[in-house]
């Protein structure tokens, strides 16, 4: 696209009453933004609309350039592939930061602004662990859950979708975080440079949060939370919807538990999220993801990378595993998980115990202590 | 049943190595407890067992009478209908309190002994609300969740299933509660009067908790909680399993969230529980369907009709079947198939082996060798 085409594209996108769906229809019907701009005055002669002028569009592009931003046009090579699937894909996206992050597999983490300390802790770790597994974390730069999601994934790649212009920091307390994301992640918006976020921008923004992502995880949400809108949009977009459960007496669990009652996937940590989204990936990608998660220790066998485990002697293993056993059968996988040991070490020790007649093997990879 | 029949029934039930499954099989094969008691010394001549004597059984019945207790015999009009569906239905139940509660629709509320204050609050209200809806609440008189479940449902009807004798209060701190339940609810046990609860009694007790109930709700449970055994038994018994979610960072949520990941029903309050159990069969329909002898499935096995085997001696059968057994449970049907024997012959030989303490019966028509 040359500069003239870009300006026309942006003019049509910024024209009053031309929303994303209308934009794509006009484009499909008239072949190009220029042709659509030509016909618009005729189409709207009964109720004239204000068409964005060339100077305004040019100024927006120049300002974005000046601040090292990029404008992505729907259909561009750099435009997020995940968004192209949406009927209401944003015609343009302004980006500050690393546009390559927008092509990587992403998961959205969203939730309450007044999240509990525990929830912020959980989401920070979930974001960090997803990042280590090669997943980009998408959120909305809001207080609470969004903030922790971005903070946890700053080192690995995080995308903040903002409701106003890409340069408008909201809430102000996230100014530092905003700049950090601009450096190592990406801030994106479909709104014009400098636009203040209005109430109606937030649900529209939420469709981009979910639309960029293969799945959306809701962590703490009241029944009237905007996060539930994001969850609904994710479902409508055919993406995975996941929720972290909470105790029913906490009002911040009402939204997430209601989602779970409706059948969304219950997730407790990054491993659960990866298990869910990996069922979406092609086999080759899946293998890659699994080995990633193994390396960062998100599943049992991944702990083999931890050098600390090498210092466990056979006696130590015995004393760690024995208290977990009882005459009630227990799954070997559970012992591995509870003891945080290597699967091979647990199996080896259990074999010794079995040979000594201490335990008995049962179907379903379970063991129990032999009575007496 | 006259007093003599009751005493014989109790003697057979209290006889060493005669578990519930064996009890019902002996009854089906020999027609009456008296006949089974007569043949037992012959069946176990290789490894004699201690048969409960008349005086002991008589003393137990008299003691129960003295304390205004009732003994319910499987198949009695007053015996809980819900339990008759179980293959391992307790042959006898000792009851202190109101036996009519055992015929009403019940829900089990179980969970952690070291439950959080919030969980105890939630379960107290859930129990009270279920009670108001006409549901009897069943639990195990343990600390924590069980205690709150009983307390919440004291005014409307609560059943405590205890692990030792029906008169043995465990834990001691629930002495007051025990007596209150005895007044307005019911305390029940399958164990002999005065028996101290042992570790192995608790899982057996749990099958009665779940078996009495159309559904079991788990509220806060660690991954190794006994409540998960109750949940598994409820599932095996074809009853609803429900769990209250919790925030993943709380270890007391690990068991419940794991159940929810496995697909059990998420419930937040009594309304959710009622919604779930109301989709169950109407009690009237169930009454029609269930006849005790049908349910224990003894006619199917052909035991009662089988003529004496004329091809194989008892020793021959033993030597054919024994090599097919191991400490790993195996299905009886598979033994029949592999050994190419009549089902009745295999069942008869297995019964002898069981009485000799060579094998153990497991749910799902499976058996395994007893170690050592």
mmCIF file of C-alpha atoms in Angstrom, chain A residues 109-117 119-124 139-152 171 173-174 177 219-220 227 252:
data_model
loop_
_atom_site.group_PDB
_atom_site.id
_atom_site.type_symbol
_atom_site.label_atom_id
_atom_site.label_comp_id
_atom_site.label_asym_id
_atom_site.label_seq_id
_atom_site.Cartn_x
_atom_site.Cartn_y
_atom_site.Cartn_z
ATOM 1 C CA UNK A 109 -5.957 -12.711 30.965
ATOM 2 C CA UNK A 110 -8.744 -10.459 32.203
ATOM 3 C CA UNK A 111 -10.587 -9.846 35.441
ATOM 4 C CA UNK A 112 -11.683 -7.575 38.199
ATOM 5 C CA UNK A 113 -10.192 -4.118 38.726
ATOM 6 C CA UNK A 114 -10.516 -4.535 42.498
ATOM 7 C CA UNK A 115 -8.976 -7.997 42.465
ATOM 8 C CA UNK A 116 -7.825 -9.661 45.665
ATOM 9 C CA UNK A 117 -4.148 -9.864 46.479
ATOM 10 C CA UNK A 119 -5.834 -13.235 42.519
ATOM 11 C CA UNK A 120 -3.188 -10.723 41.487
ATOM 12 C CA UNK A 121 -0.531 -13.132 42.709
ATOM 13 C CA UNK A 122 -2.087 -16.019 40.784
ATOM 14 C CA UNK A 123 -2.435 -14.058 37.553
ATOM 15 C CA UNK A 124 1.123 -12.702 37.793
ATOM 16 C CA UNK A 139 -4.841 -7.688 28.521
ATOM 17 C CA UNK A 140 -6.391 -4.239 28.819
ATOM 18 C CA UNK A 141 -4.015 -2.176 31.023
ATOM 19 C CA UNK A 142 -6.750 -1.710 33.627
ATOM 20 C CA UNK A 143 -6.171 -1.827 37.366
ATOM 21 C CA UNK A 144 -6.112 -5.162 39.195
ATOM 22 C CA UNK A 145 -5.936 -8.326 37.112
ATOM 23 C CA UNK A 146 -4.894 -6.582 33.876
ATOM 24 C CA UNK A 147 -1.993 -4.848 35.614
ATOM 25 C CA UNK A 148 -0.701 -8.093 37.145
ATOM 26 C CA UNK A 149 -1.107 -9.931 33.828
ATOM 27 C CA UNK A 150 1.070 -7.352 32.055
ATOM 28 C CA UNK A 151 3.614 -7.188 34.859
ATOM 29 C CA UNK A 152 3.991 -10.970 34.933
ATOM 30 C CA UNK A 171 -5.553 4.758 34.254
ATOM 31 C CA UNK A 173 -1.341 5.112 37.780
ATOM 32 C CA UNK A 174 -0.248 2.686 35.064
ATOM 33 C CA UNK A 177 3.747 0.096 33.194
ATOM 34 C CA UNK A 219 -9.773 -14.355 36.935
ATOM 35 C CA UNK A 220 -12.160 -12.860 39.521
ATOM 36 C CA UNK A 227 -14.540 -9.239 31.829
ATOM 37 C CA UNK A 252 -15.551 -11.414 42.974
#
